[in-house]
Amino acid sequence: MKKFLIALVALTTMQITIAQDNRGTFSGGFESNSQWYQDDDGLGTFAPQDQLRSNNYFTLRYSYDKFTAGIQYELFAPNPLLGYFEGFEGNGIGTYYLNFKHKGLDITGGHFYDQFGSGLVYRSWEDRQLGIDNSIRGVRVKYDFTNFLNATAFTGNQRVGFEVSEGTVTGINTELDLSTALDLETGIQIGASYVNRFQSSTSPDLNFPADVGAYSARADLTFNKFFLGAEYVYKEQDAFVLDGFVSNNNYQDGRALLLNTGYATKGLGINATFRAVENMGFYSDREASGNAFLTNTINYVPGYTKQQDYAVSNIYVYAPQPFVSPGEGKAGEIGGQIDVYYTAKKGSTLGGKYGTKFEFNYANWSGLDATFDVANNTYQASLLSRNEKYFEEASIAVKKRFSRNFSTIFTAVHTEYNTTIIEGSGDFLRGDAFIVDALYKLDGGQSIRMDLQHLSADADRGNWAAATAEYAFSPYLSMYVTDLYNYDETDIHYYSVGGSYTKGRTRVAMNYGRQRGGLVCVGGVCRFVPENTGLTLNISTNF
């Protein structure tokens, strides 16, 4: 902590000096997420030996003329929060980069983030809530040949904690906007990518795949009120990894197909996504395949389901299953979702005085139809096939304003959840959730929000109830109390009380309570978190 404070003072002094010299621009940010863990007899959990844990990030950026430099110092004191990758222990420079831009040329040395297409072939990104930072440390070059054609190439090693991956990742991507090139009214964009992972081998098999490449081809079409997109990915044969052990004689390739379509007009929007994935785990270290912390992940395979807003509708969420596991009968997944948004006009029967918004979502995911040779860890599957159901969900939300100050949201969700596939054990579950959320605005930026929630489920822990009360003293200060109660099987309350204060670019939030264990998902990417109890403090600021 002493080293961190010294660095903070030094970097702040640097900011003042640069501002006084008026040479370029200086910006940055600080984020701190800390928790004091406590024993909880009711949950049966015990605090770790180091009860106080804190994840801290201090970012600095300096821009001058065509150059931009950045650095991120990180402190995990003395260890990262529970549920995070243990490789983040201690402190040090997490990422750094130097970028040069001139006309169509964009060069970065150091750490960088990028995405090719939808990310099925390659995506590097940071998400502190999930504990993910799989940036590439190396060199990235992007060049715009014209206003309708560009190419990107990179090579480097992926970040893994404060180290980098054993394997080297190299990629190239091209994007062509045909509508601009040919002056078409219809939007047509096409793209192609190649990404390679090289990791040396000690296998006696001369055919062991040290080089593994993945190819992507895609196209997007927009016309009138419609859009259509398609992407196909093929991954070359890679060593088969099961329970951390690498096979020296069984190699499998992979593939994926993604389709997106939609329609939008005034008052109505429809979006649909279909995806089929077979053996598309792609890692910069083959031995990290399927790890719980998503480290060494080269590509991005999110779960295309609705991101729910409430406690009871987030208990059983879908974690994507793109991996192969003969022992579990998994070869990949197939499915998709559809969203429909409709706004009833003001003055109509459904709209009333202020209009009414309707949101509908349906998602369905299943395993591929495959045959497995468990003894030899091999399988055969068809990409466009469907077998056992993994997840199904249908939800509807009605957002209704009754007056200038009073509005409500009514939500209903039906979920079917294959606990064995998604979590590793348990029964197939069906559940129905109902939520009522009401907001009343007072004068002076004050407001009161309350919600009531219920989930009835026929397996696992059975039925749940939840309630939240939140009061905003102003647009800057609010407090809340909430309780998620499993009254069926465990008789456990997951309570929490807290508040937040925002001033300019700075936000401080504090709460005390219990964290329900299970899957936590952000943007369709999920990780497991353990149950715990304690006091949490979050601070973030930008300058």
Coordinates of C-alpha atoms in Angstrom, one line a residue:
M1 CA 0.0 0.0 0.0
K2 CA 2.9 2.4 0.8
K3 CA 4.3 1.9 -2.7
F4 CA 0.9 2.5 -4.2
L5 CA 0.5 5.8 -2.4
I6 CA 3.9 7.0 -3.4
A7 CA 3.2 6.1 -7.0
L8 CA -0.1 7.9 -6.8
V9 CA 1.5 11.1 -5.4
A10 CA 4.2 11.0 -8.1
L11 CA 1.8 10.5 -10.9
T12 CA -0.4 13.3 -9.7
T13 CA 2.6 15.6 -9.5
M14 CA 3.4 14.6 -13.1
Q15 CA -0.2 15.7 -14.1
I16 CA 0.3 19.1 -12.5
T17 CA 3.7 19.6 -14.2
I18 CA 2.4 18.7 -17.6
A19 CA -0.7 20.9 -17.2
Q20 CA 1.6 23.9 -16.3
D21 CA 3.9 23.3 -19.3
N22 CA 0.8 23.2 -21.5
R23 CA 2.4 20.4 -23.6
G24 CA -0.2 17.9 -24.7
T25 CA -3.1 16.6 -22.6
F26 CA -3.1 14.5 -19.6
S27 CA -6.0 12.3 -18.3
G28 CA -6.5 9.2 -16.2
G29 CA -8.6 7.5 -13.6
F30 CA -8.6 5.6 -10.3
E31 CA -10.8 2.7 -9.3
S32 CA -10.8 0.8 -6.0
N33 CA -13.0 -2.2 -5.1
S34 CA -12.4 -3.4 -1.5
Q35 CA -14.1 -5.8 0.8
W36 CA -13.8 -6.7 4.5
Y37 CA -14.8 -10.4 4.7
Q38 CA -16.5 -11.8 7.8
D39 CA -17.4 -15.3 9.1
D40 CA -21.0 -16.1 8.6
D41 CA -22.5 -19.0 10.5
G42 CA -25.8 -18.6 8.7
L43 CA -24.1 -19.2 5.3
G44 CA -21.6 -21.6 6.7
T45 CA -18.8 -19.5 5.2
F46 CA -15.5 -18.4 6.8
A47 CA -13.5 -15.3 6.0
P48 CA -10.1 -15.8 4.4
Q49 CA -7.0 -15.2 6.6
D50 CA -6.5 -11.9 4.9
Q51 CA -9.9 -10.5 5.6
L52 CA -9.4 -7.2 3.9
R53 CA -8.8 -7.5 0.2
S54 CA -8.7 -4.7 -2.4
N55 CA -8.5 -4.5 -6.2
N56 CA -7.1 -1.1 -7.3
Y57 CA -6.4 0.4 -10.7
F58 CA -4.7 3.7 -11.5
T59 CA -4.7 4.7 -15.1
L60 CA -2.7 7.5 -16.8
R61 CA -2.8 8.7 -20.4
Y62 CA -0.7 11.4 -22.0
S63 CA -1.4 12.7 -25.5
Y64 CA 0.9 15.0 -27.5
D65 CA 0.6 15.7 -31.2
K66 CA 0.4 12.3 -32.9
F67 CA 1.5 10.3 -29.9
T68 CA -0.5 8.8 -26.9
A69 CA 1.1 6.9 -24.0
G70 CA -0.7 5.1 -21.3
I71 CA 0.0 3.1 -18.2
Q72 CA -2.1 1.2 -15.7
Y73 CA -0.7 0.5 -12.2
E74 CA -2.6 -2.2 -10.3
L75 CA -2.6 -3.1 -6.6
F76 CA -4.2 -6.3 -5.2
A77 CA -3.7 -5.9 -1.5
P78 CA -2.8 -8.4 -0.3
N79 CA -4.7 -10.7 -2.7
P80 CA -7.5 -10.1 -5.2
L81 CA -11.1 -10.3 -4.1
L82 CA -12.6 -13.7 -3.8
G83 CA -13.5 -15.3 -7.1
Y84 CA -10.8 -13.5 -9.1
F85 CA -7.8 -15.0 -10.8
E86 CA -5.0 -15.6 -8.2
G87 CA -2.4 -14.5 -10.7
F88 CA -3.4 -10.9 -9.9
E89 CA -1.7 -11.1 -6.5
G90 CA 0.5 -8.2 -5.4
N91 CA 1.1 -5.1 -7.4
G92 CA 2.8 -3.8 -10.5
I93 CA 2.4 -2.3 -13.9
G94 CA -0.6 -4.2 -15.4
T95 CA -0.6 -2.6 -18.9
Y96 CA 1.3 0.1 -20.8
Y97 CA 1.3 1.3 -24.4
L98 CA 2.6 3.9 -26.8
N99 CA 0.4 4.8 -29.8
F100 CA 1.2 6.8 -32.9
K101 CA -1.4 8.0 -35.4
H102 CA -0.8 9.8 -38.6
K103 CA -3.4 10.0 -41.4
G104 CA -4.4 6.4 -42.1
L105 CA -1.6 4.8 -40.0
D106 CA -2.2 3.6 -36.4
I107 CA 0.6 1.9 -34.6
T108 CA 0.6 0.6 -31.0
G109 CA 3.4 -1.0 -29.0
G110 CA 2.8 -2.5 -25.6
H111 CA -0.6 -3.7 -24.5
F112 CA -3.7 -3.2 -26.7
Y113 CA -7.3 -4.4 -27.1
D114 CA -9.1 -5.2 -30.3
Q115 CA -11.8 -7.3 -31.8
F116 CA -12.2 -8.9 -35.2
G117 CA -15.8 -9.2 -36.4
S118 CA -18.1 -10.4 -33.7
G119 CA -15.1 -11.7 -31.6
L120 CA -15.7 -15.3 -32.4
V121 CA -12.2 -15.5 -33.9
Y122 CA -10.5 -12.9 -31.7
R123 CA -11.3 -10.4 -29.0
S124 CA -9.1 -8.9 -26.3
W125 CA -10.8 -6.8 -23.6
E126 CA -10.8 -5.7 -20.0
D127 CA -13.7 -6.2 -17.6
R128 CA -12.8 -5.5 -14.0
Q129 CA -16.2 -6.7 -12.7
L130 CA -15.4 -10.2 -14.1
G131 CA -11.7 -10.0 -13.4
I132 CA -10.8 -10.3 -17.1
D133 CA -7.9 -8.6 -18.8
N134 CA -6.6 -10.6 -21.8
S135 CA -4.9 -7.7 -23.6
I136 CA -2.1 -8.5 -26.0
R137 CA 1.4 -7.3 -25.3
G138 CA 3.2 -6.8 -28.5
V139 CA 2.8 -4.7 -31.7
R140 CA -0.4 -3.7 -33.5
V141 CA -0.6 -1.9 -36.8
K142 CA -3.7 -0.6 -38.5
Y143 CA -3.8 1.2 -41.9
D144 CA -6.7 2.8 -43.7
F145 CA -5.9 2.4 -47.4
T146 CA -9.0 4.4 -48.3
N147 CA -12.2 5.5 -46.6
F148 CA -13.6 2.1 -47.4
L149 CA -10.7 -0.4 -47.0
N150 CA -8.5 -1.0 -43.9
A151 CA -6.3 -3.7 -42.5
T152 CA -5.1 -4.6 -39.0
A153 CA -2.2 -6.9 -38.1
F154 CA -0.8 -7.7 -34.7
T155 CA 1.5 -10.1 -32.8
G156 CA 2.3 -10.6 -29.1
N157 CA 1.5 -12.6 -26.0
Q158 CA -1.6 -12.4 -23.9
R159 CA -1.7 -11.0 -20.5
V160 CA -2.2 -13.5 -17.7
G161 CA -2.2 -11.8 -14.3
F162 CA 1.1 -9.9 -14.2
E163 CA 2.7 -12.3 -16.6
V164 CA 2.1 -13.2 -20.3
S165 CA 1.0 -16.4 -22.0
E166 CA 3.4 -19.0 -23.2
G167 CA 1.8 -19.0 -26.6
T168 CA 2.2 -16.2 -29.1
V169 CA -0.9 -14.9 -30.8
T170 CA -0.7 -13.3 -34.3
G171 CA -3.5 -12.0 -36.4
I172 CA -4.6 -10.1 -39.5
N173 CA -7.9 -8.6 -40.3
T174 CA -9.4 -6.7 -43.3
E175 CA -12.6 -4.7 -43.6
L176 CA -14.1 -3.5 -46.9
D177 CA -17.1 -1.2 -47.1
L178 CA -18.6 -2.0 -50.6
S179 CA -21.4 0.5 -50.2
T180 CA -18.9 3.4 -49.9
A181 CA -16.6 2.0 -52.6
L182 CA -19.4 1.6 -55.1
D183 CA -21.6 4.5 -53.9
L184 CA -24.5 2.2 -53.1
E185 CA -27.6 3.1 -51.1
T186 CA -27.6 -0.4 -49.6
G187 CA -25.0 -0.9 -46.9
I188 CA -22.7 -3.8 -47.6
Q189 CA -19.6 -4.5 -45.5
I190 CA -17.4 -7.6 -45.7
G191 CA -14.5 -8.8 -43.6
A192 CA -12.0 -11.6 -43.2
S193 CA -9.6 -12.5 -40.4
Y194 CA -6.9 -15.0 -39.6
V195 CA -5.6 -15.6 -36.1
N196 CA -2.8 -17.9 -35.1
R197 CA -1.6 -19.3 -31.8
F198 CA 1.9 -20.7 -31.7
Q199 CA 3.0 -22.7 -28.7
S200 CA 6.0 -25.0 -28.8
S201 CA 5.5 -28.7 -28.1
T202 CA 7.4 -31.3 -26.1
S203 CA 5.2 -34.1 -27.5
P204 CA 7.0 -37.0 -29.2
D205 CA 4.3 -36.9 -31.9
L206 CA 5.8 -35.1 -34.9
N207 CA 2.3 -34.1 -36.0
F208 CA 1.4 -32.4 -32.7
P209 CA -0.2 -29.0 -33.7
A210 CA 2.1 -26.3 -32.3
D211 CA 0.6 -23.8 -34.8
V212 CA -3.2 -23.5 -34.7
G213 CA -5.0 -21.0 -36.9
A214 CA -8.6 -19.8 -37.0
Y215 CA -10.2 -18.2 -40.0
S216 CA -13.2 -15.9 -40.2
A217 CA -15.3 -14.6 -43.1
R218 CA -18.3 -12.3 -42.6
A219 CA -20.7 -9.9 -44.3
D220 CA -23.2 -7.3 -43.2
L221 CA -26.1 -6.0 -45.3
T222 CA -28.3 -3.1 -44.4
F223 CA -31.3 -2.0 -46.6
N224 CA -34.3 0.2 -45.8
K225 CA -35.4 -0.9 -42.3
F226 CA -33.7 -4.3 -42.3
F227 CA -30.2 -5.6 -41.5
L228 CA -28.6 -9.0 -42.0
G229 CA -25.2 -10.2 -40.9
A230 CA -23.4 -13.6 -41.2
E231 CA -20.1 -14.9 -40.0
Y232 CA -18.4 -18.3 -40.3
V233 CA -15.3 -19.3 -38.3
Y234 CA -13.1 -22.4 -38.8
K235 CA -10.4 -23.4 -36.3
E236 CA -7.7 -25.8 -37.3
Q237 CA -7.0 -29.0 -35.4
D238 CA -5.7 -28.4 -31.8
A239 CA -4.6 -30.8 -29.1
F240 CA -7.5 -32.2 -27.1
V241 CA -7.5 -31.0 -23.5
L242 CA -9.5 -32.7 -20.8
D243 CA -9.3 -31.9 -17.1
G244 CA -6.0 -30.0 -17.7
F245 CA -4.3 -33.0 -19.5
V246 CA -3.2 -32.6 -23.1
S247 CA -3.7 -35.5 -25.4
N248 CA -0.7 -36.4 -27.5
N249 CA -2.6 -38.3 -30.2
N250 CA -6.1 -36.8 -30.5
Y251 CA -6.6 -33.5 -32.3
Q252 CA -9.9 -31.8 -33.1
D253 CA -10.9 -28.9 -35.3
G254 CA -13.7 -26.5 -34.6
R255 CA -16.2 -24.2 -36.3
A256 CA -18.9 -21.7 -35.7
L257 CA -21.7 -20.0 -37.6
L258 CA -23.3 -16.7 -36.5
L259 CA -26.4 -15.1 -38.1
N260 CA -27.9 -11.7 -37.1
T261 CA -31.0 -10.1 -38.5
G262 CA -33.3 -7.3 -37.5
Y263 CA -36.0 -4.8 -38.5
A264 CA -36.5 -1.3 -37.1
T265 CA -39.2 1.3 -37.6
K266 CA -40.9 3.9 -35.5
G267 CA -42.3 2.2 -32.4
L268 CA -41.1 -1.3 -33.4
G269 CA -37.8 -3.1 -33.3
I270 CA -37.0 -6.7 -33.8
N271 CA -33.6 -8.4 -33.4
A272 CA -32.8 -12.1 -33.9
T273 CA -29.5 -14.0 -33.4
F274 CA -28.6 -17.6 -34.2
R275 CA -25.3 -19.2 -33.4
A276 CA -24.0 -22.7 -33.7
V277 CA -20.6 -23.5 -32.1
E278 CA -18.5 -26.7 -32.2
N279 CA -15.2 -27.0 -30.2
M280 CA -14.5 -23.3 -30.3
G281 CA -12.4 -22.9 -27.2
F282 CA -9.3 -21.0 -28.4
Y283 CA -6.6 -20.3 -25.9
S284 CA -3.1 -18.8 -26.0
D285 CA -2.1 -21.6 -23.6
R286 CA -3.7 -24.9 -24.7
E287 CA -3.5 -26.2 -21.1
A288 CA -5.7 -23.4 -19.9
S289 CA -8.7 -24.7 -21.9
G290 CA -11.9 -24.3 -20.0
N291 CA -10.4 -22.6 -17.0
A292 CA -12.9 -20.9 -14.6
F293 CA -11.2 -17.5 -14.7
L294 CA -11.3 -17.1 -18.6
T295 CA -7.6 -16.4 -18.7
N296 CA -5.7 -17.0 -22.0
T297 CA -9.0 -16.7 -23.9
I298 CA -8.3 -15.5 -27.5
N299 CA -11.9 -15.5 -28.8
Y300 CA -15.2 -14.2 -27.4
V301 CA -18.2 -16.5 -27.1
P302 CA -20.9 -14.8 -25.1
G303 CA -24.3 -16.3 -24.0
Y304 CA -26.9 -14.7 -26.3
T305 CA -29.7 -14.3 -23.7
K306 CA -31.4 -11.3 -22.2
Q307 CA -29.3 -9.5 -19.5
Q308 CA -31.9 -9.4 -16.7
D309 CA -32.0 -6.6 -14.2
Y310 CA -33.4 -8.2 -11.0
A311 CA -32.1 -10.6 -8.3
V312 CA -34.6 -13.5 -8.9
S313 CA -34.2 -13.4 -12.7
N314 CA -30.4 -13.6 -12.3
I315 CA -30.2 -16.8 -10.2
Y316 CA -30.3 -19.1 -13.2
V317 CA -28.4 -17.5 -16.1
Y318 CA -26.9 -19.2 -19.1
A319 CA -23.2 -19.7 -19.4
P320 CA -22.2 -20.6 -23.0
Q321 CA -21.0 -24.1 -23.7
P322 CA -18.6 -23.9 -26.7
F323 CA -16.2 -26.6 -25.4
V324 CA -15.9 -30.3 -26.0
S325 CA -16.1 -32.8 -23.1
P326 CA -16.8 -36.4 -24.1
G327 CA -17.3 -37.4 -20.5
E328 CA -20.1 -34.9 -20.1
G329 CA -21.6 -35.4 -23.5
K330 CA -20.7 -31.9 -24.8
A331 CA -19.5 -31.0 -28.3
G332 CA -20.7 -27.4 -28.4
E333 CA -24.0 -25.6 -28.6
I334 CA -26.7 -24.3 -30.9
G335 CA -29.4 -21.8 -30.4
G336 CA -30.2 -18.1 -30.3
Q337 CA -32.5 -15.4 -29.2
I338 CA -35.1 -12.9 -30.5
D339 CA -35.9 -9.5 -29.0
V340 CA -39.0 -7.5 -29.8
Y341 CA -39.5 -3.9 -28.7
Y342 CA -42.8 -2.2 -29.2
T343 CA -44.0 1.3 -28.1
A344 CA -47.7 1.9 -28.0
K345 CA -48.5 5.4 -29.0
K346 CA -49.7 8.0 -26.5
G347 CA -53.5 8.3 -26.5
S348 CA -54.0 4.7 -27.8
T349 CA -55.8 2.0 -25.8
L350 CA -52.5 0.3 -24.9
G351 CA -50.5 3.5 -24.7
G352 CA -52.7 5.6 -22.5
K353 CA -51.8 9.2 -21.7
Y354 CA -48.0 8.7 -21.6
G355 CA -47.5 5.7 -23.9
T356 CA -46.5 2.1 -23.0
K357 CA -43.3 0.2 -23.8
F358 CA -43.3 -3.6 -24.3
E359 CA -40.2 -5.8 -24.4
F360 CA -40.2 -9.5 -25.3
N361 CA -37.3 -11.9 -25.4
Y362 CA -37.1 -15.6 -26.2
A363 CA -33.8 -17.6 -26.0
N364 CA -33.2 -21.3 -26.5
W365 CA -29.9 -23.2 -26.4
S366 CA -29.2 -26.9 -26.8
G367 CA -26.2 -29.2 -27.2
L368 CA -25.1 -30.6 -30.6
D369 CA -26.1 -34.0 -31.7
A370 CA -22.9 -36.0 -31.3
T371 CA -21.4 -39.4 -30.6
F372 CA -18.5 -39.8 -28.2
D373 CA -15.7 -42.2 -27.7
V374 CA -15.0 -41.5 -24.0
A375 CA -12.1 -44.0 -23.8
N376 CA -10.2 -42.2 -26.5
N377 CA -11.5 -38.7 -25.9
T378 CA -12.9 -38.3 -29.4
Y379 CA -16.3 -37.4 -30.9
Q380 CA -18.2 -36.8 -34.1
A381 CA -20.8 -34.0 -34.4
S382 CA -22.8 -32.0 -36.9
L383 CA -22.6 -28.2 -36.5
L384 CA -26.3 -27.7 -37.5
S385 CA -27.8 -30.3 -35.2
R386 CA -29.7 -30.2 -32.0
N387 CA -29.8 -32.6 -29.0
E388 CA -30.3 -32.1 -25.3
K389 CA -31.8 -28.8 -24.2
Y390 CA -29.4 -26.6 -22.2
F391 CA -31.4 -23.5 -21.5
E392 CA -34.7 -21.9 -22.5
E393 CA -36.2 -18.6 -21.4
A394 CA -39.1 -16.4 -22.3
S395 CA -39.6 -13.0 -20.7
I396 CA -41.9 -10.0 -21.1
A397 CA -41.5 -6.5 -19.6
V398 CA -44.2 -3.8 -19.6
K399 CA -43.0 -0.2 -18.9
K400 CA -45.9 2.0 -18.0
R401 CA -46.0 5.6 -16.9
F402 CA -49.2 6.6 -15.0
S403 CA -48.3 10.2 -14.3
R404 CA -45.4 12.7 -14.7
N405 CA -44.0 11.4 -11.4
F406 CA -45.1 7.7 -11.2
S407 CA -43.9 4.9 -13.4
T408 CA -43.8 1.1 -13.2
I409 CA -42.1 -1.9 -14.8
F410 CA -43.9 -5.3 -14.8
T411 CA -41.7 -8.3 -15.7
A412 CA -42.4 -12.0 -16.1
V413 CA -39.8 -14.6 -16.9
H414 CA -40.1 -18.4 -17.5
T415 CA -36.8 -20.3 -17.4
E416 CA -35.8 -23.9 -18.1
Y417 CA -32.3 -24.6 -16.9
N418 CA -30.1 -27.7 -17.3
T419 CA -28.2 -27.5 -14.1
T420 CA -26.0 -30.5 -14.9
I421 CA -24.7 -29.0 -18.1
I422 CA -24.3 -25.4 -16.9
E423 CA -23.1 -25.9 -13.4
G424 CA -21.8 -29.5 -13.4
S425 CA -24.4 -31.1 -11.2
G426 CA -28.1 -30.9 -10.3
D427 CA -31.5 -31.5 -11.8
F428 CA -33.2 -30.0 -14.8
L429 CA -35.1 -26.9 -13.4
R430 CA -38.1 -24.9 -14.4
G431 CA -38.9 -21.6 -12.8
D432 CA -41.2 -18.6 -13.1
A433 CA -40.3 -15.2 -11.9
F434 CA -42.6 -12.1 -11.5
I435 CA -41.3 -8.6 -10.7
V436 CA -43.1 -5.3 -10.0
D437 CA -40.9 -2.2 -9.9
A438 CA -42.3 1.2 -9.0
L439 CA -40.6 4.6 -9.2
Y440 CA -42.0 7.8 -7.7
K441 CA -40.2 11.1 -8.4
L442 CA -40.3 13.9 -5.8
D443 CA -39.2 17.5 -6.0
G444 CA -35.6 18.5 -6.0
G445 CA -34.3 15.4 -7.7
Q446 CA -35.5 13.1 -5.0
S447 CA -37.2 9.8 -5.7
I448 CA -38.4 6.6 -4.1
R449 CA -38.0 3.2 -5.9
M450 CA -39.4 -0.1 -4.6
D451 CA -39.6 -3.6 -6.2
L452 CA -41.2 -6.9 -5.2
Q453 CA -39.9 -10.1 -6.8
H454 CA -40.8 -13.8 -6.6
L455 CA -39.4 -16.9 -8.2
S456 CA -41.0 -20.3 -8.0
A457 CA -38.7 -23.2 -9.1
D458 CA -39.3 -27.0 -9.1
A459 CA -35.7 -28.0 -8.3
D460 CA -32.4 -26.8 -6.7
R461 CA -33.3 -24.5 -3.8
G462 CA -36.9 -24.0 -4.8
N463 CA -38.7 -20.7 -4.2
W464 CA -37.3 -17.3 -3.7
A465 CA -38.7 -13.9 -2.8
A466 CA -36.9 -10.5 -2.9
A467 CA -37.6 -6.8 -2.2
T468 CA -35.7 -3.6 -2.7
A469 CA -36.3 -0.1 -1.3
E470 CA -34.2 2.8 -2.6
Y471 CA -34.3 6.5 -1.7
A472 CA -32.5 9.2 -3.7
F473 CA -31.9 12.3 -1.6
S474 CA -30.7 14.0 -4.7
P475 CA -29.3 13.1 -8.2
Y476 CA -26.0 12.6 -6.3
L477 CA -26.9 10.7 -3.2
S478 CA -28.9 7.5 -2.7
M479 CA -29.4 4.7 -0.2
Y480 CA -31.0 1.3 -0.5
V481 CA -31.9 -1.9 1.4
T482 CA -32.6 -5.2 -0.3
D483 CA -33.2 -8.8 0.7
L484 CA -33.2 -12.0 -1.4
Y485 CA -34.8 -14.8 0.6
N486 CA -34.8 -18.5 -0.2
Y487 CA -37.8 -19.5 1.9
D488 CA -38.2 -23.0 0.5
E489 CA -35.0 -25.1 1.1
T490 CA -32.4 -23.1 2.9
D491 CA -34.3 -20.4 4.8
I492 CA -31.4 -18.0 4.1
H493 CA -31.7 -14.2 3.6
Y494 CA -29.1 -12.6 1.2
Y495 CA -29.5 -9.1 2.6
S496 CA -27.6 -5.9 1.7
V497 CA -27.8 -2.3 2.7
G498 CA -25.8 0.5 1.2
G499 CA -25.6 3.7 -0.8
S500 CA -23.7 5.8 -3.2
Y501 CA -22.5 9.4 -3.6
T502 CA -21.6 11.0 -6.9
K503 CA -19.8 14.3 -7.3
G504 CA -18.7 15.3 -10.8
R505 CA -16.5 12.4 -12.1
T506 CA -16.2 10.8 -8.7
R507 CA -18.4 8.1 -7.3
V508 CA -18.2 6.4 -3.9
A509 CA -20.4 3.4 -2.9
M510 CA -20.5 1.3 0.2
N511 CA -22.7 -1.6 1.3
Y512 CA -22.8 -4.4 3.8
G513 CA -24.4 -7.8 3.3
R514 CA -24.3 -11.2 1.8
Q515 CA -23.3 -12.2 -1.7
R516 CA -25.2 -15.2 -3.1
G517 CA -22.9 -17.7 -4.7
G518 CA -23.2 -18.7 -8.3
L519 CA -22.8 -17.4 -11.8
V520 CA -22.2 -13.7 -12.3
C521 CA -22.6 -12.6 -15.9
V522 CA -21.6 -9.3 -17.7
G523 CA -22.4 -9.0 -21.4
G524 CA -23.1 -12.7 -21.7
V525 CA -19.8 -13.7 -20.2
C526 CA -20.0 -15.6 -16.8
R527 CA -17.9 -16.6 -13.9
F528 CA -18.6 -18.3 -10.6
V529 CA -18.4 -16.3 -7.4
P530 CA -18.3 -17.9 -3.9
E531 CA -20.8 -17.0 -1.2
N532 CA -19.5 -14.4 1.2
T533 CA -20.4 -11.8 3.7
G534 CA -18.8 -8.4 4.4
L535 CA -18.4 -4.7 4.0
T536 CA -17.7 -3.4 0.5
L537 CA -16.3 -0.1 -0.6
N538 CA -16.1 1.1 -4.3
I539 CA -14.4 4.3 -5.4
S540 CA -14.0 5.5 -8.9
T541 CA -12.9 8.8 -10.4
N542 CA -11.7 10.3 -13.7
F543 CA -9.7 13.4 -14.4

